[in-house]
PDB file of C-alpha atoms in Angstrom:
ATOM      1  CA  UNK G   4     -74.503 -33.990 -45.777  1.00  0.00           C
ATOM      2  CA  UNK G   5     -77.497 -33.829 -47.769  1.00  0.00           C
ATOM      3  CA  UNK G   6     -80.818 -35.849 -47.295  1.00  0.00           C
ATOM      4  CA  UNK G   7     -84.040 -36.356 -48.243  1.00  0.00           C
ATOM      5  CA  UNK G   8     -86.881 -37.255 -46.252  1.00  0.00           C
ATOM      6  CA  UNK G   9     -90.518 -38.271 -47.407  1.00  0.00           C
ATOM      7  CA  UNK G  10     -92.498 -38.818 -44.314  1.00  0.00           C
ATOM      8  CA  UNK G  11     -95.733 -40.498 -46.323  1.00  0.00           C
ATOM      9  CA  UNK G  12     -95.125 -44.217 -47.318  1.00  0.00           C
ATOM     10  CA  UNK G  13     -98.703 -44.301 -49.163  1.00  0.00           C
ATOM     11  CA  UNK G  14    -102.007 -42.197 -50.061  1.00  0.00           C
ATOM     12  CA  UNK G  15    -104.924 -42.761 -51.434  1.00  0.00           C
ATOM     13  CA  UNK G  16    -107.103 -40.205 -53.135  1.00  0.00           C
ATOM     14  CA  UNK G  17    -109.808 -39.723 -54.861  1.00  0.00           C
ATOM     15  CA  UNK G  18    -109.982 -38.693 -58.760  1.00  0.00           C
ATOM     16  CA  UNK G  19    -109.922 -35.231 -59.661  1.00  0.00           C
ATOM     17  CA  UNK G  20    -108.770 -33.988 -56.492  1.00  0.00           C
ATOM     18  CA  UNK G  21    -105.494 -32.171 -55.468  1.00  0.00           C
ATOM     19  CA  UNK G  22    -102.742 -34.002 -54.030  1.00  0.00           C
ATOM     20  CA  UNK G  23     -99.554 -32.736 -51.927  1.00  0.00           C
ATOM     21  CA  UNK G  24     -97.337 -34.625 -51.707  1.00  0.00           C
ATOM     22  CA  UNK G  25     -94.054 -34.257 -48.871  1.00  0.00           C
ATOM     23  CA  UNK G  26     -91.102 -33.697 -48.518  1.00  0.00           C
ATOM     24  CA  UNK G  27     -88.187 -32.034 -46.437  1.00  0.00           C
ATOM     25  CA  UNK G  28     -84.558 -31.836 -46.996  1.00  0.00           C
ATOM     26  CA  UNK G  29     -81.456 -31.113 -45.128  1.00  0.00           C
ATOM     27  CA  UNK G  30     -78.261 -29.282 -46.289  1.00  0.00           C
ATOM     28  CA  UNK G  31     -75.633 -27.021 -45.389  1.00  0.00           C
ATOM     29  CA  UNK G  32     -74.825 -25.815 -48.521  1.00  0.00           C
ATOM     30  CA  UNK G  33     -76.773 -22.761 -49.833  1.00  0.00           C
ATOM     31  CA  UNK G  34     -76.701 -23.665 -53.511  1.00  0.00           C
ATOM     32  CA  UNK G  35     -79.042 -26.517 -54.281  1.00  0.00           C
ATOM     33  CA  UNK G  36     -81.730 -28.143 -56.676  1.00  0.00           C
ATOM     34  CA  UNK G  37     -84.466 -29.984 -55.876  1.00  0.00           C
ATOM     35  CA  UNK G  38     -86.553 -32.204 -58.483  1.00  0.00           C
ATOM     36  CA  UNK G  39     -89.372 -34.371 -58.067  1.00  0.00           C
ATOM     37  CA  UNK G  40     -89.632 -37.873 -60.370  1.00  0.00           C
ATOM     38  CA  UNK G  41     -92.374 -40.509 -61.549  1.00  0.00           C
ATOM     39  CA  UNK G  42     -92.339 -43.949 -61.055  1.00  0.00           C
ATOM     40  CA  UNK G  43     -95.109 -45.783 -62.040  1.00  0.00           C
ATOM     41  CA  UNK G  44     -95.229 -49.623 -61.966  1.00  0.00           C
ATOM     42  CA  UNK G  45     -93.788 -50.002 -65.510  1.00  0.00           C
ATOM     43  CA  UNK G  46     -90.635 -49.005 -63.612  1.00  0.00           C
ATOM     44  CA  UNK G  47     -88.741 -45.831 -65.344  1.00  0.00           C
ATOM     45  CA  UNK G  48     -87.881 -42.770 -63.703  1.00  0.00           C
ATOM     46  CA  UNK G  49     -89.611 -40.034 -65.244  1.00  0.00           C
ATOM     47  CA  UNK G  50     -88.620 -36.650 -64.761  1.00  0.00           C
ATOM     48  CA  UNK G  51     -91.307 -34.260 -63.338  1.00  0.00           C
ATOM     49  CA  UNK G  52     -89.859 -30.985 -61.791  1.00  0.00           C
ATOM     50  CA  UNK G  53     -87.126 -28.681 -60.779  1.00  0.00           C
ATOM     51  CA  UNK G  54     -86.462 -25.997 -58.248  1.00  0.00           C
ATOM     52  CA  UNK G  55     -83.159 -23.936 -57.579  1.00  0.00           C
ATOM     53  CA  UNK G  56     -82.677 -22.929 -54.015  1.00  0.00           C
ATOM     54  CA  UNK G  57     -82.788 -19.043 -55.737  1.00  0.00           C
ATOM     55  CA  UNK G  58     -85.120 -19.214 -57.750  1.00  0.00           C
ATOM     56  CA  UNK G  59     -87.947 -16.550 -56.530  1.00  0.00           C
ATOM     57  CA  UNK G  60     -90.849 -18.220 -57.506  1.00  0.00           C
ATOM     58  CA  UNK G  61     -91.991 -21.824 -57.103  1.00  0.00           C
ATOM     59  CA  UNK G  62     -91.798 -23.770 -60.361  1.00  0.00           C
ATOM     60  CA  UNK G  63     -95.280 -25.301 -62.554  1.00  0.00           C
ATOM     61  CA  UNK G  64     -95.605 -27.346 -64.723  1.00  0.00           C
ATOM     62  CA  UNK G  65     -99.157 -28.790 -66.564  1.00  0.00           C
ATOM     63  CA  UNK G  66    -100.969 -29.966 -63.649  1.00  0.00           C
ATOM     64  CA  UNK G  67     -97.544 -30.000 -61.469  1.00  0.00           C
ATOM     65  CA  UNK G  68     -96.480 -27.319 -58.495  1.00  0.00           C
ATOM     66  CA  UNK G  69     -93.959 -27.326 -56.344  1.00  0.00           C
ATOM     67  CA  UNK G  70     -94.498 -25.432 -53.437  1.00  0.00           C
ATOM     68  CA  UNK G  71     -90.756 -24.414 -51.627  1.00  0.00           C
ATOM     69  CA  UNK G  72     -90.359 -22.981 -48.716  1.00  0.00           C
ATOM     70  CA  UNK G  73     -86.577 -22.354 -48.091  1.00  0.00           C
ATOM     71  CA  UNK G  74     -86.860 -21.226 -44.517  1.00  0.00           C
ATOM     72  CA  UNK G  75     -88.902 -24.556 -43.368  1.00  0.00           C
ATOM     73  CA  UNK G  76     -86.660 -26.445 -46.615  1.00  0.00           C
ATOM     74  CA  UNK G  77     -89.732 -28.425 -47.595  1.00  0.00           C
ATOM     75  CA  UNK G  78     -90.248 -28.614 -51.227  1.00  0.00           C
ATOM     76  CA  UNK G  79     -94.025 -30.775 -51.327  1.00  0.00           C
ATOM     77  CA  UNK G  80     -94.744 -31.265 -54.840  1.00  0.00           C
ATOM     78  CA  UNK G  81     -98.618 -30.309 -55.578  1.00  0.00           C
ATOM     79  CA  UNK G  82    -100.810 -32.587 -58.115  1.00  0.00           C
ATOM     80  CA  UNK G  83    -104.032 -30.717 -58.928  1.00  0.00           C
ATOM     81  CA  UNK G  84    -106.812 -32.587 -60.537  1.00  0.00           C
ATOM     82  CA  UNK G  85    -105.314 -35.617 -60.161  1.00  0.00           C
ATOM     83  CA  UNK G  86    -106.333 -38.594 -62.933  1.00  0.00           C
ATOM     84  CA  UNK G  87    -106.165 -42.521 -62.639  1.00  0.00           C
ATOM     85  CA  UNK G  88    -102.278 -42.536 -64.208  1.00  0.00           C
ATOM     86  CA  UNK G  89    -100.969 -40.389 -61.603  1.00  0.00           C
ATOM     87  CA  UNK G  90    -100.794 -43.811 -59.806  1.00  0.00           C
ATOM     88  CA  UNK G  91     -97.165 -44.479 -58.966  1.00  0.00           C
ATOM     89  CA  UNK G  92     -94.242 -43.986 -56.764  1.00  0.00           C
ATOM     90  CA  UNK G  93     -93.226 -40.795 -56.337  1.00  0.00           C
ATOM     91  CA  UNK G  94     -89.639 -39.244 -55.492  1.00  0.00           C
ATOM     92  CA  UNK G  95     -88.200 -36.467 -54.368  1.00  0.00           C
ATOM     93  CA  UNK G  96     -84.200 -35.950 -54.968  1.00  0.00           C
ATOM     94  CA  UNK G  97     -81.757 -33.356 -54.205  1.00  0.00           C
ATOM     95  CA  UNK G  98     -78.683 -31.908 -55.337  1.00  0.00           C
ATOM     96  CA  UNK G  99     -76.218 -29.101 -53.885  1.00  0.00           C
ATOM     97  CA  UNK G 100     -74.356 -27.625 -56.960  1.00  0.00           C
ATOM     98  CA  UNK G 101     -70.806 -28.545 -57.592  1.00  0.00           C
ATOM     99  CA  UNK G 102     -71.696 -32.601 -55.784  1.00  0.00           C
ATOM    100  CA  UNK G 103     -72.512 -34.618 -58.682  1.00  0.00           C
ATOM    101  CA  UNK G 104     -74.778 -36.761 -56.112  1.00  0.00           C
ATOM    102  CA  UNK G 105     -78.510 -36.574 -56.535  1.00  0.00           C
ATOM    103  CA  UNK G 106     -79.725 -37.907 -53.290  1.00  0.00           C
ATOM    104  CA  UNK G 107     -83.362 -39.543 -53.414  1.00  0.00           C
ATOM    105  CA  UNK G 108     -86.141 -39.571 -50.460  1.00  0.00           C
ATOM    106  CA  UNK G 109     -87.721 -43.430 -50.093  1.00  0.00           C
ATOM    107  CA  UNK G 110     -90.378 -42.134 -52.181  1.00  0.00           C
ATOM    108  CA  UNK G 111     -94.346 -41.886 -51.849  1.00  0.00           C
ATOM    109  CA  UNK G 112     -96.682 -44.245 -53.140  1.00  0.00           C
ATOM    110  CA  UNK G 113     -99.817 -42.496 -54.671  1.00  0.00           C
ATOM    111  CA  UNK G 114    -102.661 -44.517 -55.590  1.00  0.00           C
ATOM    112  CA  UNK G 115    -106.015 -42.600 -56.764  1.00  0.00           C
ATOM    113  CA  UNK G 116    -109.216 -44.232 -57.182  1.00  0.00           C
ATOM    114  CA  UNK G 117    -111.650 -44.049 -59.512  1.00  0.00           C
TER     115      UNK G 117
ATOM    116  CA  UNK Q   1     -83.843 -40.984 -80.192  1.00  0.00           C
ATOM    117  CA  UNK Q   2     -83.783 -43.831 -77.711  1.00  0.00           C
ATOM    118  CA  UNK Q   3     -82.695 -41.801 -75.022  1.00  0.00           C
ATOM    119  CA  UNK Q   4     -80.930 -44.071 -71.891  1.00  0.00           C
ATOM    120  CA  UNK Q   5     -80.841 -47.702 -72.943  1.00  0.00           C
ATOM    121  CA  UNK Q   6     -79.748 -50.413 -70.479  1.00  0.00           C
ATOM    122  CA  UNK Q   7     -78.671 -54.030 -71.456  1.00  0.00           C
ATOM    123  CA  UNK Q   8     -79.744 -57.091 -70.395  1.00  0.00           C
ATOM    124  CA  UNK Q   9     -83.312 -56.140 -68.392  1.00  0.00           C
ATOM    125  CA  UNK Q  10     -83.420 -58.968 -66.390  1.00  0.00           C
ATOM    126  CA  UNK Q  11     -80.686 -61.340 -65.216  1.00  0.00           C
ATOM    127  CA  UNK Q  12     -80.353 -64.038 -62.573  1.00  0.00           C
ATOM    128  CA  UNK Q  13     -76.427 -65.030 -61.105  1.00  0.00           C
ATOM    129  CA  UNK Q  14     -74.866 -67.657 -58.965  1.00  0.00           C
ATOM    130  CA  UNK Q  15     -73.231 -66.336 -55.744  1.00  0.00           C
ATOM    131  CA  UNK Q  16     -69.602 -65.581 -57.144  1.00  0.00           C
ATOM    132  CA  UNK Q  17     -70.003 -65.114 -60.986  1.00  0.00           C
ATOM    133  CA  UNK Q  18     -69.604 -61.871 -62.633  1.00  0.00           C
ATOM    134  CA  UNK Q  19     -71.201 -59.910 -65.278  1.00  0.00           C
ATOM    135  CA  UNK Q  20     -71.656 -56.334 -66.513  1.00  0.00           C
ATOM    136  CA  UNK Q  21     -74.257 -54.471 -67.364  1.00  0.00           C
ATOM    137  CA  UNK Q  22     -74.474 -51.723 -70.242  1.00  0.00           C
ATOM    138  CA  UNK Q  23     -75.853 -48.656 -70.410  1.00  0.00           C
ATOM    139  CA  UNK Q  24     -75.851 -46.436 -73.713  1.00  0.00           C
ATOM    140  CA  UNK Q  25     -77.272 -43.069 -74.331  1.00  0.00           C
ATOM    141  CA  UNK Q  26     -77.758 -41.105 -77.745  1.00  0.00           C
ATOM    142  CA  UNK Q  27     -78.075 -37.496 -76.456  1.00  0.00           C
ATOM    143  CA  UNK Q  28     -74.663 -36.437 -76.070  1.00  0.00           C
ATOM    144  CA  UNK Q  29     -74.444 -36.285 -72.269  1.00  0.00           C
ATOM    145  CA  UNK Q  30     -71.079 -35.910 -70.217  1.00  0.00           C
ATOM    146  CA  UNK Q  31     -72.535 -37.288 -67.093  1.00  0.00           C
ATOM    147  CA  UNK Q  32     -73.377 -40.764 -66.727  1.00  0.00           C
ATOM    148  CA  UNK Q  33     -74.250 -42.516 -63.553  1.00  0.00           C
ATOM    149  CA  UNK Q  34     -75.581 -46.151 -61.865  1.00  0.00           C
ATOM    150  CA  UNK Q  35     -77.534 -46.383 -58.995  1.00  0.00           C
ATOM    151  CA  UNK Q  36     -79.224 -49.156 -57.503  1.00  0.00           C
ATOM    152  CA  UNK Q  37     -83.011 -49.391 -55.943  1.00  0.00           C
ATOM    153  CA  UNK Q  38     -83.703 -51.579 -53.125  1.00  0.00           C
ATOM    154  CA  UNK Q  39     -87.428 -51.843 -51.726  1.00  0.00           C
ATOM    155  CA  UNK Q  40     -88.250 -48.959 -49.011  1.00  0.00           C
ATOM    156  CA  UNK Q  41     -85.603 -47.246 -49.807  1.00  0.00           C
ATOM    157  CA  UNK Q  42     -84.661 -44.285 -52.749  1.00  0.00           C
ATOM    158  CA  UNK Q  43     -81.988 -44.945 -55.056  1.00  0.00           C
ATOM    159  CA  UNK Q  44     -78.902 -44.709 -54.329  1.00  0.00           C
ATOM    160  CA  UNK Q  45     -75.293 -43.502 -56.195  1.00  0.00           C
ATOM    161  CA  UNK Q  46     -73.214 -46.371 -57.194  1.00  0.00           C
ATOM    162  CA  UNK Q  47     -70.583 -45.010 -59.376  1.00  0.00           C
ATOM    163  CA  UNK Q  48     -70.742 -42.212 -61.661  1.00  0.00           C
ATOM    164  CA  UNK Q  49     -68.786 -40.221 -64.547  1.00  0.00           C
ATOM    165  CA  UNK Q  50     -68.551 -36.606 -65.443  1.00  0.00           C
ATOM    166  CA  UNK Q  51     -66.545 -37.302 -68.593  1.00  0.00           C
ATOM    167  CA  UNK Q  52     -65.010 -40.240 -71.069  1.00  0.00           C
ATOM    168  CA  UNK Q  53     -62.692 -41.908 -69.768  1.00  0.00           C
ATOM    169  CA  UNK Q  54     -63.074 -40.633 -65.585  1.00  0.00           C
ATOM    170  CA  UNK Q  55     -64.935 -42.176 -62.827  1.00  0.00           C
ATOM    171  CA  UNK Q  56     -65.612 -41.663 -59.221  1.00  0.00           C
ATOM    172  CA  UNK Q  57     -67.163 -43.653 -56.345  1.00  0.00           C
ATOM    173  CA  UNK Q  58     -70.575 -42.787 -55.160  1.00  0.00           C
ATOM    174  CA  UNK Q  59     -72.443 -43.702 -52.039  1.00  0.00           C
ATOM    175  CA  UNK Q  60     -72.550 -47.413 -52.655  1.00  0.00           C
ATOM    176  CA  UNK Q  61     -69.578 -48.307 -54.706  1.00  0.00           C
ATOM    177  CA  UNK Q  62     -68.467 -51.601 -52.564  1.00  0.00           C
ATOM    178  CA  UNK Q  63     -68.387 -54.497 -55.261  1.00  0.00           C
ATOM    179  CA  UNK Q  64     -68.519 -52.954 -58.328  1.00  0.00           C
ATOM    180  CA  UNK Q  65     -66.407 -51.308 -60.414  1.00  0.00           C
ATOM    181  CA  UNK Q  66     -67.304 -48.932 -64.118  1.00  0.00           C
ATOM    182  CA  UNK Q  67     -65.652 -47.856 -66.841  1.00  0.00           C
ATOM    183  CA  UNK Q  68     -66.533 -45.298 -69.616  1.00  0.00           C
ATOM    184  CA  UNK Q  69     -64.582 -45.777 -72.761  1.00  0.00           C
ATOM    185  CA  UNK Q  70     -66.387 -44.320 -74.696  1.00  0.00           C
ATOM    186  CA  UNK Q  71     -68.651 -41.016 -74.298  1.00  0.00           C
ATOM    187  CA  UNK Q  72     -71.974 -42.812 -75.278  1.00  0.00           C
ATOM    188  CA  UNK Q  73     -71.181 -45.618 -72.923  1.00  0.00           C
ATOM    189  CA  UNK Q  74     -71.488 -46.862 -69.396  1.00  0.00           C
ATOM    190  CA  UNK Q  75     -70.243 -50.243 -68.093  1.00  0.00           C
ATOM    191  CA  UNK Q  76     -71.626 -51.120 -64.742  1.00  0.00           C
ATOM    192  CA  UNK Q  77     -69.337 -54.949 -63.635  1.00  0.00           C
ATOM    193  CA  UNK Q  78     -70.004 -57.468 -60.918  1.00  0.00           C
ATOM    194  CA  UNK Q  79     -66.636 -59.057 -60.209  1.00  0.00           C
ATOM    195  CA  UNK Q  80     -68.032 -61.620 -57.781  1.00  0.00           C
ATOM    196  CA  UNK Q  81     -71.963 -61.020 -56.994  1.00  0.00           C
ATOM    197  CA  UNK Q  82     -73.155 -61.341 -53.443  1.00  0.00           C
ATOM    198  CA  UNK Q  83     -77.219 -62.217 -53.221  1.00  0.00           C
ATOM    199  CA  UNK Q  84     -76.585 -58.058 -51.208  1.00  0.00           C
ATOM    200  CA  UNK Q  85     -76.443 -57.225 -54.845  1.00  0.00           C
ATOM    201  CA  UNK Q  86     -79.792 -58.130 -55.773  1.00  0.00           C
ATOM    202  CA  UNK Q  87     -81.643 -55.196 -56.999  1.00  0.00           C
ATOM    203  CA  UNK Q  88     -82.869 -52.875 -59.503  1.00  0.00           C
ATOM    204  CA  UNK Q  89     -80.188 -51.069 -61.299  1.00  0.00           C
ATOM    205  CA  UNK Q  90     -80.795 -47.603 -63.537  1.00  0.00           C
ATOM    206  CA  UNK Q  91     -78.256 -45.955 -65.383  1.00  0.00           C
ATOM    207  CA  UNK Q  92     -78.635 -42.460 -65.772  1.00  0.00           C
ATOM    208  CA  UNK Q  93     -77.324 -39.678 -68.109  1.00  0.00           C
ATOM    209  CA  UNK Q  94     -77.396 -35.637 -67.826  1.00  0.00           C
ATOM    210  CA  UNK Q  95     -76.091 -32.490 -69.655  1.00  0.00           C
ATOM    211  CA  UNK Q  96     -73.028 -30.614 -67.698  1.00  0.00           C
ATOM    212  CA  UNK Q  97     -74.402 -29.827 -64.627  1.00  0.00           C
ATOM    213  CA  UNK Q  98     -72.227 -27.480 -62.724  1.00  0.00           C
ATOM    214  CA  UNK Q  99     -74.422 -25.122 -61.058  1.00  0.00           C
ATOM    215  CA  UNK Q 100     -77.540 -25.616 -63.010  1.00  0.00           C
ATOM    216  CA  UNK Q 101     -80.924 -27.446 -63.436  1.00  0.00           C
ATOM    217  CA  UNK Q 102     -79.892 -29.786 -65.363  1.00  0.00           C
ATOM    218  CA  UNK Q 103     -82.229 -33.298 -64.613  1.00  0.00           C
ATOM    219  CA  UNK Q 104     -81.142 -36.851 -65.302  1.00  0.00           C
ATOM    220  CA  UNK Q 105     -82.832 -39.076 -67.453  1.00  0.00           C
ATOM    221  CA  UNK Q 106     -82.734 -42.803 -66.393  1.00  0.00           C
ATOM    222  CA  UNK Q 107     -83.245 -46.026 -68.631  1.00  0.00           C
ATOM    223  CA  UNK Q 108     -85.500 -49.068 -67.918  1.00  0.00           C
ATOM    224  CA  UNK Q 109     -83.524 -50.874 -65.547  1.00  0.00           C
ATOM    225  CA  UNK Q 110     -82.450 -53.975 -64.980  1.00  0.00           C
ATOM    226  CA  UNK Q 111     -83.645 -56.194 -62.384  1.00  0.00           C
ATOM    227  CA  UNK Q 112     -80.500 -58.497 -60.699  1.00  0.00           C
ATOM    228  CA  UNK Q 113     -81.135 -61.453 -58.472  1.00  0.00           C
ATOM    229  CA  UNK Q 114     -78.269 -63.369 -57.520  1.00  0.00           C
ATOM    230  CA  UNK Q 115     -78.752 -66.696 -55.732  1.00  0.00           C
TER     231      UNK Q 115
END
């Protein structure tokens, strides 16, 4: 069965600094995807990030990273210079191809002061 | 383009009545799906669809049932809330998956409390 765990409830940083954020998953299968969302306090889910368990490199995008590393299956997803509206709750969610599930960690509340 | 659109975004029930909630999306997607968010915990899978007219039981599916007429659409029903069912619930939509990147996009929500 697959599952998500995020082991950091809340963090605070400070503006303009890097953030990593956790998270490990569990799963059997060896054909997966893991994504990373938004939620800031507005409420909506907003897409962030993708990796496939094969893909060779770790995925970017803007100011987003995700570093993966298969063997340990920890997928933290990397905020560099980190600004005022990267306050929100942030999830990571997994999916083995051919399960239609996408299972969700309980998420990571990032607050960054000024 | 307005994307994932859910209908009403707030509601408050009685223990015992019913009501459904709509989703509608204007990008073409096959898969739709509801989920529910409770506090400290992730969402979770309530029922989804990979197609008009088919649906299938997710994690959570206990007291609700769905129904996808129509391609665009997504009906989400309470036959007899429970105050359990109090939450935030997003519908989501996403391109075929199969074995593939695809993400899901998610609407506003709607925020449930039954009394």
């Amino acid at each position: 069965a697959q599952k998500i765990t995020q082991t950091q409830p809340g963090m605070f940083v400070q503006e303009k600094e890097a953030v990593t954020l956790d998270c490990t998953y569990d799963t059997s299968d060896p054909s997966y995807g893991l994504f990373w969302y938004k939620q800031p306090s507005s409420g909506e889910m907003i897409f962030l990030i993708y990796q496939g368990s094969y893909d060779q490199q770790n995925a970017t995008e803007g100011r987003y990273s995700l570093n993966f590393q298969k063997a340990r299956k920890s997928a933290n997803l990397v905020i560099s210079a980190s600004q005022l509206g990267d306050s929100a709750m942030y999830f990571c969610a997994m999916r083995e191809f051919g399960n239609e599930k996408l299972t969700f960690g309980t998420g990571t509340r990032l607050t960054i002061i000024p | 383009n307005a994307g994932v659109t859910q209908t009403p975004k707030f509601r408050v029930l009685k223990t015992g009545q019913s009501m459904t909630l709509l989703c509608a999306q204007d990008m073409n997607h096959e898969y739709m799906y509801w989920y529910r968010q409770d506090p400290g915990m992730g969402l979770r899978l309530i029922h989804y669809s990979v197609g008009e007219g088919t649906t299938a039981k997710g994690e959570v599916p206990d007291g609700y049932n769905v129904s996808r007429l129509k391609k665009q659409n997504f009906l989400l029903g309470l036959e007899s809330a429970a105050p359990s069912q109090t939450s935030v619930y997003f519908c989501a939509s996403s391109r075929w998956t199969g074995e593939s990147s695809y993400e899901q996009y998610f609407g506003p929500g709607t925020r449930l409390t039954v009394t």
